[in-house]
């Protein structure tokens, strides 16, 4: 099966009892056994569920992996991957990583003896230098949130092999349409399905795909022990979203390229970060390992905090919202929104400057998105 056919069909067969073309929502907690020790493959929904199984098989096939494990959120998927580690273990992690991952490392896992070093993984040497004798895992996010830095996945695989590390990639921004980390040697690919995979701002969810049976077994055991599973209804809604993933991603990417080029030419914009622009520092790597550049852009306004606030309060079509990866265009200003509580020096040290704006370009008509940004930029301070 070719990719687009896999997206629509993999893991999905007509329901054997009714012929229903869409998998039923199995809202059940438990399953009646045929006799002691003999079930139909399911015993309790914390362990497994038929609707969840369809989603797991579908997403594993799309990612090109053997096993999928579906979680209640992207963060619970990250948490379970990190709980395969022991107290005393250490992780080398991309510095510009999703904020929830930093919070999990710094405020939760640190209390359980798991250490972390954040490095700019777009510079492979800094990753190699951060590896210690107790390092067990590489946690790589590419492209990053919100600065859109791109990491060379083949270079990371080499470091992971040299030091016998579990190599995990948060591929939420790229999606399997544009990037296949397993082909670059990753052991684990993780997505927040809340974003592009479900695509319609309709659920919170996460998925892990792996070819390694030992990792699959550990994650299934953790799910059975803790229960961070996605509900059958959320799995079903995600499946509906996934069916148009390839069509949506193509449109996100062409729209984003147009918006990025418009912004780069605007005199109130100091710089634009989009992997599809020739000016992006890792444009070469992005072009080599990705087949498209997805829909996320960040840019720096010349007018700092004031301009950011004005832009946020002047957009009409773009939604002022913290999520990303859905059909609607969404925009955020970290300095006054997501990172308002981070001390200024720390925020600046992380590259989250006063005029930084992040935009998740939707699948509306690109002309309307650009017109909205244009009228809002006209009002923004220079
Ligand atoms: C949103 C997001 C997460 C967390 O996922 P949730 O579904 O919100 O728990 C992790 N990584 C990235 C890159 C994300 O964008």
mmCIF file of C-alpha atoms and ligand atoms in Angstrom:
data_model
loop_
_atom_site.group_PDB
_atom_site.id
_atom_site.type_symbol
_atom_site.label_atom_id
_atom_site.label_comp_id
_atom_site.label_asym_id
_atom_site.label_seq_id
_atom_site.Cartn_x
_atom_site.Cartn_y
_atom_site.Cartn_z
ATOM 1 C CA UNK A 1 0.000 0.000 0.000
ATOM 2 C CA UNK A 2 1.200 3.511 -0.785
ATOM 3 C CA UNK A 3 1.215 6.127 1.943
ATOM 4 C CA UNK A 4 -2.064 7.876 1.171
ATOM 5 C CA UNK A 5 -3.887 4.537 0.993
ATOM 6 C CA UNK A 6 -2.298 3.450 4.283
ATOM 7 C CA UNK A 7 -3.636 6.606 5.926
ATOM 8 C CA UNK A 8 -7.213 5.882 4.876
ATOM 9 C CA UNK A 9 -7.217 2.098 5.323
ATOM 10 C CA UNK A 10 -4.430 0.672 7.511
ATOM 11 C CA UNK A 11 -5.725 -1.210 10.539
ATOM 12 C CA UNK A 12 -9.332 -0.559 9.540
ATOM 13 C CA UNK A 13 -11.560 -3.400 8.280
ATOM 14 C CA UNK A 14 -15.379 -3.374 7.998
ATOM 15 C CA UNK A 15 -16.940 -4.399 11.317
ATOM 16 C CA UNK A 16 -17.446 -8.206 11.148
ATOM 17 C CA UNK A 17 -20.917 -8.175 12.729
ATOM 18 C CA UNK A 18 -22.541 -5.272 10.833
ATOM 19 C CA UNK A 19 -20.253 -4.303 7.962
ATOM 20 C CA UNK A 20 -19.959 -0.784 9.395
ATOM 21 C CA UNK A 21 -17.266 0.945 7.304
ATOM 22 C CA UNK A 22 -16.203 3.050 10.301
ATOM 23 C CA UNK A 23 -14.929 1.149 13.364
ATOM 24 C CA UNK A 24 -17.501 1.109 16.184
ATOM 25 C CA UNK A 25 -16.841 2.997 19.423
ATOM 26 C CA UNK A 26 -16.397 0.182 21.950
ATOM 27 C CA UNK A 27 -17.378 2.082 25.109
ATOM 28 C CA UNK A 28 -16.884 -0.850 27.438
ATOM 29 C CA UNK A 29 -14.832 -1.382 30.590
ATOM 30 C CA UNK A 30 -14.618 -5.148 30.416
ATOM 31 C CA UNK A 31 -15.172 -8.202 28.186
ATOM 32 C CA UNK A 32 -16.956 -11.491 28.915
ATOM 33 C CA UNK A 33 -14.684 -14.508 28.685
ATOM 34 C CA UNK A 34 -15.635 -17.613 26.647
ATOM 35 C CA UNK A 35 -14.318 -19.708 29.514
ATOM 36 C CA UNK A 36 -11.618 -19.429 32.172
ATOM 37 C CA UNK A 37 -8.391 -18.395 30.468
ATOM 38 C CA UNK A 38 -10.023 -17.840 27.046
ATOM 39 C CA UNK A 39 -10.973 -14.333 25.881
ATOM 40 C CA UNK A 40 -11.372 -12.750 22.440
ATOM 41 C CA UNK A 41 -8.129 -10.783 22.771
ATOM 42 C CA UNK A 42 -9.439 -8.183 25.213
ATOM 43 C CA UNK A 43 -9.932 -8.453 28.978
ATOM 44 C CA UNK A 44 -10.104 -4.920 30.481
ATOM 45 C CA UNK A 45 -10.026 -1.531 28.742
ATOM 46 C CA UNK A 46 -7.116 -0.195 30.808
ATOM 47 C CA UNK A 47 -5.030 -2.894 29.062
ATOM 48 C CA UNK A 48 -6.612 -2.813 25.615
ATOM 49 C CA UNK A 49 -9.731 -1.795 23.731
ATOM 50 C CA UNK A 50 -10.834 -2.597 20.157
ATOM 51 C CA UNK A 51 -11.336 1.052 19.092
ATOM 52 C CA UNK A 52 -7.971 1.996 20.600
ATOM 53 C CA UNK A 53 -6.381 -0.968 18.864
ATOM 54 C CA UNK A 54 -7.597 0.252 15.449
ATOM 55 C CA UNK A 55 -6.067 3.689 16.067
ATOM 56 C CA UNK A 56 -2.800 2.148 17.299
ATOM 57 C CA UNK A 57 -2.501 -0.098 14.234
ATOM 58 C CA UNK A 58 -3.417 2.753 11.883
ATOM 59 C CA UNK A 59 -0.888 5.216 13.347
ATOM 60 C CA UNK A 60 1.876 2.592 13.582
ATOM 61 C CA UNK A 61 1.400 1.807 9.871
ATOM 62 C CA UNK A 62 1.440 5.502 8.898
ATOM 63 C CA UNK A 63 4.639 6.055 10.879
ATOM 64 C CA UNK A 64 6.178 2.943 9.304
ATOM 65 C CA UNK A 65 6.576 1.167 12.653
ATOM 66 C CA UNK A 66 5.537 -2.168 14.101
ATOM 67 C CA UNK A 67 3.819 -1.115 17.335
ATOM 68 C CA UNK A 68 1.603 1.809 18.360
ATOM 69 C CA UNK A 69 0.594 2.661 21.921
ATOM 70 C CA UNK A 70 -2.103 5.305 22.328
ATOM 71 C CA UNK A 71 -2.129 7.578 25.392
ATOM 72 C CA UNK A 72 -4.544 9.982 27.085
ATOM 73 C CA UNK A 73 -2.319 12.942 26.144
ATOM 74 C CA UNK A 74 0.961 13.761 24.476
ATOM 75 C CA UNK A 75 2.382 14.452 27.941
ATOM 76 C CA UNK A 76 1.362 11.060 29.333
ATOM 77 C CA UNK A 77 3.074 9.482 26.308
ATOM 78 C CA UNK A 78 6.269 11.430 27.116
ATOM 79 C CA UNK A 79 5.923 10.539 30.805
ATOM 80 C CA UNK A 80 5.613 6.810 30.060
ATOM 81 C CA UNK A 81 8.653 6.833 27.773
ATOM 82 C CA UNK A 82 10.677 8.470 30.554
ATOM 83 C CA UNK A 83 9.313 6.053 33.170
ATOM 84 C CA UNK A 84 11.091 3.225 31.352
ATOM 85 C CA UNK A 85 14.194 4.792 32.991
ATOM 86 C CA UNK A 86 15.430 4.188 36.541
ATOM 87 C CA UNK A 87 16.312 6.603 39.306
ATOM 88 C CA UNK A 88 19.889 7.783 38.689
ATOM 89 C CA UNK A 89 19.524 7.717 34.912
ATOM 90 C CA UNK A 90 20.201 10.820 32.840
ATOM 91 C CA UNK A 91 18.642 12.188 29.641
ATOM 92 C CA UNK A 92 20.105 14.553 27.054
ATOM 93 C CA UNK A 93 17.225 16.665 25.770
ATOM 94 C CA UNK A 94 16.717 19.324 23.086
ATOM 95 C CA UNK A 95 16.803 22.758 24.759
ATOM 96 C CA UNK A 96 13.927 24.415 22.879
ATOM 97 C CA UNK A 97 11.606 21.545 23.784
ATOM 98 C CA UNK A 98 7.819 21.739 24.344
ATOM 99 C CA UNK A 99 7.214 23.591 27.644
ATOM 100 C CA UNK A 100 5.312 20.688 29.214
ATOM 101 C CA UNK A 101 8.337 18.435 28.728
ATOM 102 C CA UNK A 102 10.590 20.920 30.553
ATOM 103 C CA UNK A 103 8.035 21.097 33.378
ATOM 104 C CA UNK A 104 7.901 17.290 33.602
ATOM 105 C CA UNK A 105 11.712 17.004 33.806
ATOM 106 C CA UNK A 106 12.283 19.958 36.152
ATOM 107 C CA UNK A 107 9.347 19.631 38.546
ATOM 108 C CA UNK A 108 8.339 15.963 38.479
ATOM 109 C CA UNK A 109 11.041 13.577 37.256
ATOM 110 C CA UNK A 110 13.786 15.474 39.133
ATOM 111 C CA UNK A 111 12.041 14.375 42.371
ATOM 112 C CA UNK A 112 12.330 10.770 41.183
ATOM 113 C CA UNK A 113 16.059 10.921 40.507
ATOM 114 C CA UNK A 114 15.994 11.313 36.729
ATOM 115 C CA UNK A 115 18.465 13.953 35.557
ATOM 116 C CA UNK A 116 18.431 16.016 32.376
ATOM 117 C CA UNK A 117 20.813 18.205 30.412
ATOM 118 C CA UNK A 118 19.313 20.548 27.818
ATOM 119 C CA UNK A 119 21.399 21.137 24.721
ATOM 120 C CA UNK A 120 20.959 22.794 21.350
ATOM 121 C CA UNK A 121 20.528 19.540 19.434
ATOM 122 C CA UNK A 122 20.739 21.382 16.097
ATOM 123 C CA UNK A 123 24.491 21.342 16.942
ATOM 124 C CA UNK A 124 25.346 17.604 17.155
ATOM 125 C CA UNK A 125 28.694 18.211 18.913
ATOM 126 C CA UNK A 126 26.947 19.777 21.917
ATOM 127 C CA UNK A 127 24.817 16.637 22.210
ATOM 128 C CA UNK A 128 27.882 14.367 22.138
ATOM 129 C CA UNK A 129 29.594 16.485 24.802
ATOM 130 C CA UNK A 130 26.559 16.316 27.115
ATOM 131 C CA UNK A 131 26.510 12.492 27.255
ATOM 132 C CA UNK A 132 27.630 11.146 30.645
ATOM 133 C CA UNK A 133 28.291 7.608 31.877
ATOM 134 C CA UNK A 134 24.757 7.519 33.366
ATOM 135 C CA UNK A 135 23.037 8.868 30.229
ATOM 136 C CA UNK A 136 20.421 6.411 28.985
ATOM 137 C CA UNK A 137 18.243 8.382 26.567
ATOM 138 C CA UNK A 138 18.274 11.098 23.906
ATOM 139 C CA UNK A 139 15.019 13.078 23.817
ATOM 140 C CA UNK A 140 14.984 15.021 20.538
ATOM 141 C CA UNK A 141 12.297 17.402 19.319
ATOM 142 C CA UNK A 142 12.437 18.556 15.689
ATOM 143 C CA UNK A 143 11.396 21.086 14.506
ATOM 144 C CA UNK A 144 11.293 22.679 17.955
ATOM 145 C CA UNK A 145 8.631 24.692 19.702
ATOM 146 C CA UNK A 146 8.599 27.669 19.296
ATOM 147 C CA UNK A 147 11.936 28.470 17.570
ATOM 148 C CA UNK A 148 11.620 25.836 14.783
ATOM 149 C CA UNK A 149 15.211 24.607 15.155
ATOM 150 C CA UNK A 150 15.889 21.447 13.149
ATOM 151 C CA UNK A 151 18.009 18.525 14.387
ATOM 152 C CA UNK A 152 19.968 16.196 12.092
ATOM 153 C CA UNK A 153 18.367 12.833 12.924
ATOM 154 C CA UNK A 154 21.088 10.692 11.323
ATOM 155 C CA UNK A 155 23.733 12.470 13.429
ATOM 156 C CA UNK A 156 21.672 11.751 16.576
ATOM 157 C CA UNK A 157 21.406 8.061 15.625
ATOM 158 C CA UNK A 158 25.187 7.871 15.464
ATOM 159 C CA UNK A 159 25.550 9.370 18.957
ATOM 160 C CA UNK A 160 22.843 7.050 20.318
ATOM 161 C CA UNK A 161 24.621 4.017 18.825
ATOM 162 C CA UNK A 162 28.046 5.077 20.116
ATOM 163 C CA UNK A 163 26.739 5.361 23.676
ATOM 164 C CA UNK A 164 24.004 2.723 23.608
ATOM 165 C CA UNK A 165 21.223 5.252 24.292
ATOM 166 C CA UNK A 166 17.488 4.916 23.740
ATOM 167 C CA UNK A 167 16.798 7.379 20.954
ATOM 168 C CA UNK A 168 13.408 9.112 21.137
ATOM 169 C CA UNK A 169 11.991 11.775 18.796
ATOM 170 C CA UNK A 170 9.008 14.034 19.471
ATOM 171 C CA UNK A 171 7.842 14.435 15.863
ATOM 172 C CA UNK A 172 4.628 16.342 16.611
ATOM 173 C CA UNK A 173 5.508 19.377 14.435
ATOM 174 C CA UNK A 174 6.629 17.365 11.395
ATOM 175 C CA UNK A 175 4.034 14.555 11.351
ATOM 176 C CA UNK A 176 4.704 11.259 9.504
ATOM 177 C CA UNK A 177 3.736 13.021 6.270
ATOM 178 C CA UNK A 178 6.968 15.023 6.286
ATOM 179 C CA UNK A 179 9.384 13.100 8.541
ATOM 180 C CA UNK A 180 9.901 9.417 9.444
ATOM 181 C CA UNK A 181 12.303 9.287 12.424
ATOM 182 C CA UNK A 182 12.296 5.455 12.507
ATOM 183 C CA UNK A 183 14.025 5.517 9.101
ATOM 184 C CA UNK A 184 16.798 7.559 10.737
ATOM 185 C CA UNK A 185 17.358 5.017 13.510
ATOM 186 C CA UNK A 186 15.021 6.332 16.224
ATOM 187 C CA UNK A 187 13.815 3.747 18.767
ATOM 188 C CA UNK A 188 10.758 5.779 19.749
ATOM 189 C CA UNK A 189 8.608 8.249 17.807
ATOM 190 C CA UNK A 190 6.148 10.234 19.883
ATOM 191 C CA UNK A 191 3.348 12.583 18.794
ATOM 192 C CA UNK A 192 0.849 14.721 20.569
ATOM 193 C CA UNK A 193 -2.170 13.552 18.541
ATOM 194 C CA UNK A 194 -3.928 16.629 19.919
ATOM 195 C CA UNK A 195 -2.171 18.514 17.128
ATOM 196 C CA UNK A 196 -1.914 17.626 13.415
ATOM 197 C CA UNK A 197 -2.808 13.927 13.673
ATOM 198 C CA UNK A 198 -6.330 14.533 14.990
ATOM 199 C CA UNK A 199 -6.180 17.982 13.397
ATOM 200 C CA UNK A 200 -9.486 19.578 14.372
ATOM 201 C CA UNK A 201 -8.944 20.768 17.960
ATOM 202 C CA UNK A 202 -11.309 17.976 19.063
ATOM 203 C CA UNK A 203 -9.304 15.814 21.531
ATOM 204 C CA UNK A 204 -6.228 15.551 23.786
ATOM 205 C CA UNK A 205 -4.122 12.503 22.987
ATOM 206 C CA UNK A 206 -0.684 11.002 22.396
ATOM 207 C CA UNK A 207 0.875 8.124 20.486
ATOM 208 C CA UNK A 208 4.190 6.283 20.691
ATOM 209 C CA UNK A 209 5.386 4.190 17.745
ATOM 210 C CA UNK A 210 8.326 1.791 18.026
ATOM 211 C CA UNK A 211 9.813 -1.189 16.226
ATOM 212 C CA UNK A 212 11.323 -2.494 19.468
ATOM 213 C CA UNK A 213 9.292 -5.193 21.173
ATOM 214 C CA UNK A 214 11.008 -4.584 24.534
ATOM 215 C CA UNK A 215 9.932 -0.920 24.473
ATOM 216 C CA UNK A 216 6.385 -1.873 23.384
ATOM 217 C CA UNK A 217 6.167 -4.341 26.288
ATOM 218 C CA UNK A 218 7.454 -1.801 28.822
ATOM 219 C CA UNK A 219 4.991 0.869 27.649
ATOM 220 C CA UNK A 220 2.033 -1.552 27.611
ATOM 221 C CA UNK A 221 3.015 -2.641 31.133
ATOM 222 C CA UNK A 222 3.147 0.994 32.297
ATOM 223 C CA UNK A 223 -0.288 1.646 30.756
ATOM 224 C CA UNK A 224 -1.741 -1.393 32.471
ATOM 225 C CA UNK A 225 -0.137 -0.296 35.753
ATOM 226 C CA UNK A 226 -1.110 3.392 35.577
ATOM 227 C CA UNK A 227 -3.952 3.766 33.068
ATOM 228 C CA UNK A 228 -3.058 6.845 30.998
ATOM 229 C CA UNK A 229 -5.120 5.479 28.108
ATOM 230 C CA UNK A 230 -7.126 7.357 25.497
ATOM 231 C CA UNK A 231 -10.894 6.878 25.669
ATOM 232 C CA UNK A 232 -12.621 4.865 22.918
ATOM 233 C CA UNK A 233 -14.527 7.976 21.810
ATOM 234 C CA UNK A 234 -11.330 10.075 21.598
ATOM 235 C CA UNK A 235 -9.650 7.279 19.601
ATOM 236 C CA UNK A 236 -12.591 7.258 17.205
ATOM 237 C CA UNK A 237 -12.518 11.056 16.782
ATOM 238 C CA UNK A 238 -8.773 10.850 16.156
ATOM 239 C CA UNK A 239 -9.303 8.174 13.511
ATOM 240 C CA UNK A 240 -11.729 10.461 11.664
ATOM 241 C CA UNK A 241 -9.163 13.250 11.743
ATOM 242 C CA UNK A 242 -6.301 11.045 10.538
ATOM 243 C CA UNK A 243 -8.167 10.078 7.366
ATOM 244 C CA UNK A 244 -7.425 13.475 5.793
ATOM 245 C CA UNK A 245 -3.954 13.934 7.308
ATOM 246 C CA UNK A 246 -2.095 13.934 3.967
ATOM 247 C CA UNK A 247 -4.492 16.458 2.398
ATOM 248 C CA UNK A 248 -4.413 18.754 5.394
ATOM 249 C CA UNK A 249 -0.620 18.670 5.758
ATOM 250 C CA UNK A 250 -0.042 19.606 2.121
ATOM 251 C CA UNK A 251 -2.287 22.628 2.582
ATOM 252 C CA UNK A 252 -0.750 23.580 5.965
ATOM 253 C CA UNK A 253 2.671 23.517 4.309
ATOM 254 C CA UNK A 254 1.809 25.536 1.165
ATOM 255 C CA UNK A 255 -0.086 28.089 3.249
ATOM 256 C CA UNK A 256 2.802 28.340 5.734
ATOM 257 C CA UNK A 257 5.356 28.851 2.949
ATOM 258 C CA UNK A 258 3.256 31.744 1.600
ATOM 259 C CA UNK A 259 2.752 33.300 5.045
ATOM 260 C CA UNK A 260 6.479 32.914 5.866
ATOM 261 C CA UNK A 261 7.493 34.660 2.632
ATOM 262 C CA UNK A 262 4.990 37.474 3.278
ATOM 263 C CA UNK A 263 6.351 37.955 6.815
ATOM 264 C CA UNK A 264 9.997 37.854 5.705
ATOM 265 C CA UNK A 265 9.336 40.749 3.306
ATOM 266 C CA UNK A 266 7.472 42.878 5.904
ATOM 267 C CA UNK A 267 9.332 45.833 7.424
ATOM 268 C CA UNK A 268 7.861 45.348 10.921
ATOM 269 C CA UNK A 269 9.238 41.794 11.023
ATOM 270 C CA UNK A 270 12.900 41.472 12.026
ATOM 271 C CA UNK A 271 13.286 37.771 11.186
ATOM 272 C CA UNK A 272 11.234 34.676 10.410
ATOM 273 C CA UNK A 273 11.926 31.085 11.466
ATOM 274 C CA UNK A 274 10.418 28.560 9.059
ATOM 275 C CA UNK A 275 12.377 25.482 7.928
ATOM 276 C CA UNK A 276 11.131 26.011 4.359
ATOM 277 C CA UNK A 277 12.873 29.394 3.997
ATOM 278 C CA UNK A 278 16.395 29.473 2.522
ATOM 279 C CA UNK A 279 17.293 31.854 5.392
ATOM 280 C CA UNK A 280 16.606 29.142 8.033
ATOM 281 C CA UNK A 281 19.932 28.101 9.646
ATOM 282 C CA UNK A 282 19.177 24.379 9.175
ATOM 283 C CA UNK A 283 17.318 24.693 5.863
ATOM 284 C CA UNK A 284 19.758 22.221 4.262
ATOM 285 C CA UNK A 285 19.160 19.490 6.874
ATOM 286 C CA UNK A 286 15.431 20.159 6.852
ATOM 287 C CA UNK A 287 15.348 19.768 3.063
ATOM 288 C CA UNK A 288 17.366 16.559 3.215
ATOM 289 C CA UNK A 289 15.372 14.755 5.909
ATOM 290 C CA UNK A 290 11.865 16.230 5.514
ATOM 291 C CA UNK A 291 9.599 16.012 2.481
ATOM 292 C CA UNK A 292 7.771 19.229 3.481
ATOM 293 C CA UNK A 293 8.071 21.870 6.178
ATOM 294 C CA UNK A 294 4.708 21.692 7.946
ATOM 295 C CA UNK A 295 2.646 24.613 9.211
ATOM 296 C CA UNK A 296 4.489 26.211 12.137
ATOM 297 C CA UNK A 297 6.240 29.596 11.895
ATOM 298 C CA UNK A 298 7.748 31.910 14.464
ATOM 299 C CA UNK A 299 8.811 35.489 13.804
ATOM 300 C CA UNK A 300 10.281 38.466 15.583
ATOM 301 C CA UNK A 301 8.494 41.822 15.524
ATOM 302 C CA UNK A 302 10.662 44.940 15.438
ATOM 303 C CA UNK A 303 8.360 46.603 17.996
ATOM 304 C CA UNK A 304 8.920 44.207 20.934
ATOM 305 C CA UNK A 305 6.342 43.614 23.700
ATOM 306 C CA UNK A 306 4.036 46.477 22.667
ATOM 307 C CA UNK A 307 3.896 45.322 19.050
ATOM 308 C CA UNK A 308 3.256 41.723 20.140
ATOM 309 C CA UNK A 309 0.313 42.779 22.288
ATOM 310 C CA UNK A 310 -1.122 45.004 19.559
ATOM 311 C CA UNK A 311 -0.771 42.268 16.949
ATOM 312 C CA UNK A 312 -2.535 39.744 19.229
ATOM 313 C CA UNK A 313 -5.390 42.173 19.916
ATOM 314 C CA UNK A 314 -5.747 43.178 16.250
ATOM 315 C CA UNK A 315 -5.976 39.831 14.458
ATOM 316 C CA UNK A 316 -9.513 38.867 13.494
ATOM 317 C CA UNK A 317 -9.261 35.584 11.579
ATOM 318 C CA UNK A 318 -6.275 34.130 13.473
ATOM 319 C CA UNK A 319 -7.395 32.707 16.824
ATOM 320 C CA UNK A 320 -5.557 33.801 19.981
ATOM 321 C CA UNK A 321 -5.052 30.259 21.226
ATOM 322 C CA UNK A 322 -2.337 28.150 22.801
ATOM 323 C CA UNK A 323 -2.627 25.025 20.703
ATOM 324 C CA UNK A 324 -1.400 24.269 17.199
ATOM 325 C CA UNK A 325 -1.774 21.868 14.323
ATOM 326 C CA UNK A 326 -5.505 22.226 13.700
ATOM 327 C CA UNK A 327 -7.416 23.442 10.651
ATOM 328 C CA UNK A 328 -7.884 26.922 12.150
ATOM 329 C CA UNK A 329 -4.975 29.395 12.162
ATOM 330 C CA UNK A 330 -3.849 30.082 15.735
ATOM 331 C CA UNK A 331 -1.407 32.698 17.000
ATOM 332 C CA UNK A 332 0.449 33.273 20.306
ATOM 333 C CA UNK A 333 2.841 35.838 21.771
ATOM 334 C CA UNK A 334 4.963 33.918 24.332
ATOM 335 C CA UNK A 335 6.127 37.036 26.245
ATOM 336 C CA UNK A 336 2.581 38.064 27.198
ATOM 337 C CA UNK A 337 0.818 34.700 26.955
ATOM 338 C CA UNK A 338 2.431 31.232 27.407
ATOM 339 C CA UNK A 339 5.639 32.503 29.068
ATOM 340 C CA UNK A 340 4.329 35.551 30.943
ATOM 341 C CA UNK A 341 5.372 33.980 34.294
ATOM 342 C CA UNK A 342 8.929 33.131 33.200
ATOM 343 C CA UNK A 343 11.458 35.690 34.541
ATOM 344 C CA UNK A 344 12.598 38.019 31.719
ATOM 345 C CA UNK A 345 16.297 36.990 31.848
ATOM 346 C CA UNK A 346 15.399 33.294 31.674
ATOM 347 C CA UNK A 347 12.943 33.896 28.847
ATOM 348 C CA UNK A 348 15.552 35.829 26.866
ATOM 349 C CA UNK A 349 18.216 33.176 27.563
ATOM 350 C CA UNK A 350 15.880 30.632 25.963
ATOM 351 C CA UNK A 351 15.601 32.794 22.850
ATOM 352 C CA UNK A 352 12.006 33.769 23.626
ATOM 353 C CA UNK A 353 12.487 37.430 22.865
ATOM 354 C CA UNK A 354 9.944 40.207 23.502
ATOM 355 C CA UNK A 355 8.684 40.418 19.926
ATOM 356 C CA UNK A 356 8.528 36.682 19.249
ATOM 357 C CA UNK A 357 5.233 35.464 17.777
ATOM 358 C CA UNK A 358 4.311 31.872 16.949
ATOM 359 C CA UNK A 359 1.726 31.071 14.331
ATOM 360 C CA UNK A 360 0.130 27.738 13.505
ATOM 361 C CA UNK A 361 -0.979 28.264 9.919
ATOM 362 C CA UNK A 362 -4.345 26.641 9.231
ATOM 363 C CA UNK A 363 -5.954 25.388 6.050
ATOM 364 C CA UNK A 364 -8.054 28.472 5.285
ATOM 365 C CA UNK A 365 -7.324 30.420 2.071
ATOM 366 C CA UNK A 366 -3.763 31.745 2.443
ATOM 367 C CA UNK A 367 -4.835 35.153 1.053
ATOM 368 C CA UNK A 368 -7.225 35.624 3.977
ATOM 369 C CA UNK A 369 -4.571 34.647 6.558
ATOM 370 C CA UNK A 370 -2.073 37.060 4.988
ATOM 371 C CA UNK A 371 -4.674 39.845 4.771
ATOM 372 C CA UNK A 372 -5.473 39.417 8.463
ATOM 373 C CA UNK A 373 -1.797 39.507 9.481
ATOM 374 C CA UNK A 374 -1.229 42.474 7.182
ATOM 375 C CA UNK A 375 -3.983 44.627 8.730
ATOM 376 C CA UNK A 376 -2.820 43.661 12.249
ATOM 377 C CA UNK A 377 0.842 44.438 11.419
ATOM 378 C CA UNK A 378 -0.252 47.862 10.119
ATOM 379 C CA UNK A 379 -1.501 48.649 13.640
ATOM 380 C CA UNK A 380 1.525 47.210 15.448
ATOM 381 C CA UNK A 381 4.281 49.495 16.812
ATOM 382 C CA UNK A 382 7.384 49.654 14.563
HETATM 383 C C1 LIG B 1 1.340 19.672 22.564
HETATM 384 C C2 LIG B 1 2.669 19.027 22.536
HETATM 385 C C3 LIG B 1 3.021 18.059 23.492
HETATM 386 C C4 LIG B 1 2.088 17.662 24.618
HETATM 387 O O1 LIG B 1 0.934 17.064 24.142
HETATM 388 P P1 LIG B 1 -0.524 17.146 24.858
HETATM 389 O O2 LIG B 1 -1.367 16.347 23.957
HETATM 390 O O3 LIG B 1 -0.895 18.604 24.938
HETATM 391 O O4 LIG B 1 -0.361 16.541 26.220
HETATM 392 C C5 LIG B 1 4.276 17.487 23.402
HETATM 393 N N1 LIG B 1 5.147 17.856 22.434
HETATM 394 C C6 LIG B 1 4.841 18.778 21.502
HETATM 395 C C7 LIG B 1 5.850 19.136 20.460
HETATM 396 C C8 LIG B 1 3.603 19.400 21.523
HETATM 397 O O5 LIG B 1 3.310 20.328 20.617
#
